[in-house]
Coordinates of C-alpha atoms in Angstrom, one line a residue:
M253 CA 23.1 23.5 -86.7
R254 CA 23.6 26.9 -85.1
K255 CA 24.4 25.3 -81.6
L256 CA 27.1 23.2 -83.4
F257 CA 28.8 26.5 -84.7
I258 CA 28.6 28.0 -81.3
L259 CA 30.4 24.9 -80.0
L260 CA 33.1 25.0 -82.8
L261 CA 33.4 28.7 -81.9
F262 CA 34.1 27.9 -78.4
L263 CA 36.9 25.4 -79.6
A264 CA 38.4 27.9 -81.7
M265 CA 38.6 30.5 -78.8
P266 CA 41.8 29.0 -77.2
P267 CA 44.0 29.9 -80.0
V268 CA 42.8 33.5 -80.0
L269 CA 43.5 33.9 -76.3
V270 CA 46.6 32.2 -76.2
V271 CA 47.8 32.9 -79.7
F272 CA 51.6 32.7 -79.1
A273 CA 51.5 29.3 -77.3
F274 CA 49.4 27.5 -80.0
T275 CA 50.3 29.4 -83.3
Q276 CA 51.1 27.0 -86.2
H277 CA 52.1 28.7 -89.5
N278 CA 52.5 25.9 -91.9
I279 CA 49.0 24.5 -92.1
E280 CA 48.5 22.0 -95.0
V281 CA 44.9 22.0 -96.2
P282 CA 44.3 19.2 -98.5
E283 CA 43.1 19.6 -102.0
I284 CA 39.2 19.3 -101.6
V285 CA 36.9 19.9 -104.7
Y286 CA 34.1 21.9 -103.3
E287 CA 30.6 22.5 -105.1
I288 CA 27.5 24.3 -104.0
K289 CA 24.9 21.6 -103.6
D290 CA 21.8 21.0 -101.3
P291 CA 23.0 19.0 -98.3
E292 CA 20.0 16.7 -98.5
I293 CA 21.1 15.6 -102.1
I294 CA 24.6 15.1 -101.0
I295 CA 23.4 12.8 -98.2
E296 CA 21.0 11.0 -100.6
D297 CA 23.7 10.5 -103.3
E298 CA 26.1 9.0 -100.9
L299 CA 23.7 6.7 -99.5
S300 CA 22.6 5.6 -102.9
R301 CA 26.0 5.1 -104.1
I302 CA 27.3 2.9 -101.1
L303 CA 24.1 0.9 -101.3
A304 CA 24.7 0.2 -105.0
K305 CA 28.3 -1.0 -103.9
E306 CA 29.8 1.0 -106.7
T307 CA 33.0 1.3 -104.9
S308 CA 34.7 -0.8 -102.2
G309 CA 37.4 -0.4 -99.5
I310 CA 39.7 2.7 -99.2
E311 CA 38.2 4.1 -102.5
T312 CA 34.7 4.2 -100.9
L313 CA 36.3 6.0 -97.9
R314 CA 38.0 8.5 -100.0
L315 CA 34.6 9.3 -101.9
S316 CA 32.7 9.4 -98.6
E317 CA 35.4 11.9 -97.5
A318 CA 34.9 14.2 -100.3
A319 CA 31.1 14.0 -100.0
F320 CA 31.3 14.5 -96.1
N321 CA 33.6 17.6 -96.6
N322 CA 31.0 19.0 -99.1
L323 CA 28.4 18.5 -96.6
I324 CA 30.2 20.4 -94.1
F325 CA 31.0 23.2 -96.5
N326 CA 27.3 23.6 -97.8
N327 CA 25.9 23.6 -94.3
L328 CA 28.4 26.3 -93.3
R329 CA 27.1 28.6 -96.3
L330 CA 23.4 27.6 -95.3
T331 CA 23.7 28.4 -91.6
S332 CA 26.5 30.7 -90.9
N333 CA 27.7 32.6 -93.7
A334 CA 26.0 32.4 -97.4
S335 CA 29.4 34.2 -98.9
Y336 CA 31.7 31.7 -97.4
A337 CA 34.4 30.6 -99.9
P338 CA 36.6 27.9 -98.8
P339 CA 40.3 27.6 -99.4
G340 CA 41.1 27.5 -103.0
W341 CA 38.1 29.7 -104.1
A342 CA 38.6 33.4 -105.0
C343 CA 38.0 35.7 -102.1
E344 CA 39.0 39.3 -101.7
D345 CA 38.0 40.0 -98.2
S346 CA 36.9 38.8 -94.8
S347 CA 33.3 38.6 -95.7
C348 CA 33.9 35.4 -97.6
R349 CA 37.1 34.2 -95.9
Y350 CA 35.6 33.0 -92.5
A351 CA 32.8 30.2 -92.1
I352 CA 32.1 31.7 -88.6
R353 CA 33.7 35.0 -87.8
F354 CA 34.4 36.7 -84.5
N355 CA 35.2 40.4 -83.6
Q356 CA 35.9 41.6 -80.1
D357 CA 37.9 43.6 -78.0
V358 CA 40.6 42.4 -75.4
G359 CA 41.6 45.1 -73.2
Q360 CA 42.6 48.1 -75.6
Q361 CA 43.3 45.7 -78.5
S362 CA 40.7 44.8 -81.4
L363 CA 40.8 41.2 -82.1
E364 CA 39.4 39.8 -85.3
G365 CA 39.2 36.4 -87.0
G366 CA 37.3 33.4 -87.5
I367 CA 37.2 29.8 -88.5
V368 CA 38.7 29.5 -91.9
A369 CA 37.9 26.0 -92.7
I370 CA 36.5 22.7 -91.4
W371 CA 37.2 19.3 -92.9
A372 CA 37.4 15.7 -92.2
H373 CA 39.6 12.7 -93.1
F374 CA 38.4 9.1 -93.0
E375 CA 40.8 6.4 -92.4
E376 CA 39.8 2.5 -91.8
D377 CA 40.0 2.7 -88.0
S378 CA 40.0 6.4 -87.5
F379 CA 38.1 9.6 -87.9
T380 CA 39.9 13.1 -87.9
L381 CA 38.2 16.5 -87.7
Y382 CA 40.2 19.6 -88.5
I383 CA 39.3 23.2 -87.6
Q384 CA 41.5 25.9 -89.1
A385 CA 41.2 29.3 -87.4
E386 CA 43.0 32.3 -87.2
A387 CA 43.3 35.7 -85.0
V388 CA 44.3 39.0 -86.5
V389 CA 46.1 41.3 -84.0
G390 CA 48.1 43.5 -86.3
V391 CA 49.3 40.4 -88.0
T392 CA 47.5 37.2 -88.8
L393 CA 48.0 34.3 -86.4
P394 CA 46.8 30.9 -87.8
T395 CA 46.2 27.7 -85.9
L396 CA 44.8 24.3 -86.3
L397 CA 42.7 22.2 -84.1
V398 CA 42.9 18.6 -84.9
L399 CA 40.5 16.0 -83.1
T400 CA 41.1 12.2 -83.8
F401 CA 38.5 9.6 -83.0
E402 CA 39.2 5.7 -83.0
V403 CA 36.6 3.9 -84.9
D404 CA 35.0 0.7 -83.5
D405 CA 32.7 -0.8 -86.1
S406 CA 30.9 -3.9 -85.5
A407 CA 27.5 -5.5 -86.6
E408 CA 25.6 -4.0 -83.9
T409 CA 27.1 -0.5 -83.1
L410 CA 29.5 2.1 -84.4
I411 CA 31.4 3.8 -81.7
L412 CA 33.6 7.0 -82.3
S413 CA 35.9 7.5 -79.4
Y414 CA 38.3 10.5 -78.5
D415 CA 41.9 9.4 -79.2
T416 CA 44.0 12.6 -79.3
A417 CA 43.7 16.3 -79.8
K418 CA 46.3 19.2 -80.8
L419 CA 45.8 22.8 -80.9
G420 CA 48.7 24.1 -83.2
R421 CA 51.8 22.1 -82.2
T422 CA 50.5 21.5 -78.5
P423 CA 48.8 18.3 -77.4
I424 CA 45.5 19.0 -75.7
P425 CA 44.5 16.9 -72.8
K426 CA 41.1 15.1 -73.2
R427 CA 39.8 16.7 -69.9
L428 CA 40.3 20.2 -71.2
I429 CA 38.3 19.4 -74.5
S430 CA 35.6 17.7 -72.7
T431 CA 35.5 20.8 -70.3
I432 CA 35.3 23.3 -73.2
I433 CA 32.7 21.2 -74.8
S434 CA 30.5 20.8 -71.7
R435 CA 30.8 24.7 -71.2
A436 CA 29.8 25.2 -74.8
L437 CA 26.8 22.6 -74.4
A438 CA 25.5 24.4 -71.3
F439 CA 25.6 27.9 -73.1
T440 CA 23.4 26.3 -75.7
G441 CA 21.1 24.5 -73.1
E442 CA 22.3 21.0 -73.8
D443 CA 23.3 18.1 -71.5
E444 CA 26.7 16.4 -71.5
T445 CA 25.1 13.0 -72.1
M446 CA 22.4 13.2 -74.9
S447 CA 20.3 10.4 -76.4
L448 CA 18.7 10.9 -79.7
G449 CA 16.1 8.4 -79.6
E450 CA 17.3 4.9 -79.1
E451 CA 19.8 5.1 -81.9
L452 CA 22.5 7.6 -81.0
T453 CA 24.1 8.4 -77.6
I454 CA 26.7 11.1 -77.1
D455 CA 29.0 11.2 -73.8
I456 CA 30.8 14.5 -73.6
S457 CA 32.8 13.4 -70.5
E458 CA 34.3 10.3 -72.5
L459 CA 33.9 12.1 -75.9
T460 CA 32.2 9.2 -77.5
F461 CA 29.4 9.0 -80.1
T462 CA 27.6 5.4 -79.9
L463 CA 25.2 4.5 -82.9
D464 CA 23.1 1.6 -82.1
K465 CA 22.6 0.1 -85.8
T466 CA 20.0 -2.4 -84.8
S467 CA 17.9 0.2 -83.4
L468 CA 18.4 2.6 -86.4
T469 CA 17.7 0.2 -89.0
E470 CA 14.6 -1.2 -87.2
S471 CA 13.3 2.4 -87.0
G472 CA 10.1 3.2 -88.8
D473 CA 11.6 6.6 -89.8
I474 CA 14.5 5.5 -91.8
D475 CA 14.8 4.7 -95.4
P476 CA 13.7 1.1 -95.9
R477 CA 16.8 0.5 -97.9
L478 CA 18.8 0.7 -94.9
A479 CA 16.7 -1.9 -92.9
T480 CA 19.3 -4.8 -93.2
L481 CA 22.6 -2.8 -93.8
F482 CA 23.9 -3.6 -90.1
L483 CA 24.1 -7.2 -91.2
D484 CA 26.2 -6.4 -94.0
E485 CA 29.9 -6.3 -93.0
D486 CA 31.1 -4.9 -96.3
I487 CA 29.3 -1.6 -95.5
P488 CA 32.1 0.8 -94.5
Y489 CA 31.6 3.0 -91.4
S490 CA 31.5 6.2 -93.6
L491 CA 27.9 5.4 -94.3
W492 CA 27.1 5.5 -90.6
V493 CA 28.7 8.7 -90.3
F494 CA 26.5 10.3 -92.6
L495 CA 23.5 8.7 -90.6
I496 CA 25.0 10.1 -87.3
W497 CA 24.8 13.6 -89.1
L498 CA 21.2 12.9 -89.9
A499 CA 20.4 11.8 -86.3
L500 CA 22.0 15.0 -85.1
D501 CA 19.7 17.0 -87.4
L502 CA 22.7 19.0 -88.6

């Protein structure tokens, strides 16, 4: 998990270095109900809910979105900052404001700030990740990195492929994003193309995540309740996003 946060910090550094080009002042953070909860319980509850088919369609995606955002929040507290208070929670100083904090000198200027919030938004054919960051150089300069992925969900595979990215108000070329991630991965000792078993393949140059549902559901390590899910067209892709999380061991 720590490697993931190093990667996110790399993604947050461009607004720190070119704050005036990418600053965005009116960031709209959605109303998310956060609670402190064991990540494993969050995943188990979500899988059980979807398997029971308690909801369907857009409602399922919205409930999955809420669970996924709580999963992100609780992992940030466990692995990065146990005092982290997300937007909407009482927080009096920087010790609880940032999920990931940085403090460095740029020339003669002290630069502080960090990642304020990370959240996701699920649509039927897209998945969007938001990373809110800010730099403090006398004044607070906020920005928002938005990464959108197209969702291609079939009976055999789920593919999340890069669509667009914006840093503040500025569109970011795909090549720049992949270069930043590649350098961050090199820093953490990872390769650009990674396979986690036969189930999940990540191609950083193309910014795609490919989950082989057939291999996943035939794996002896997976919950037997999931063994035939890839044949069920009514299962929303949000379930597979949680399984990607598990496969990445986040």
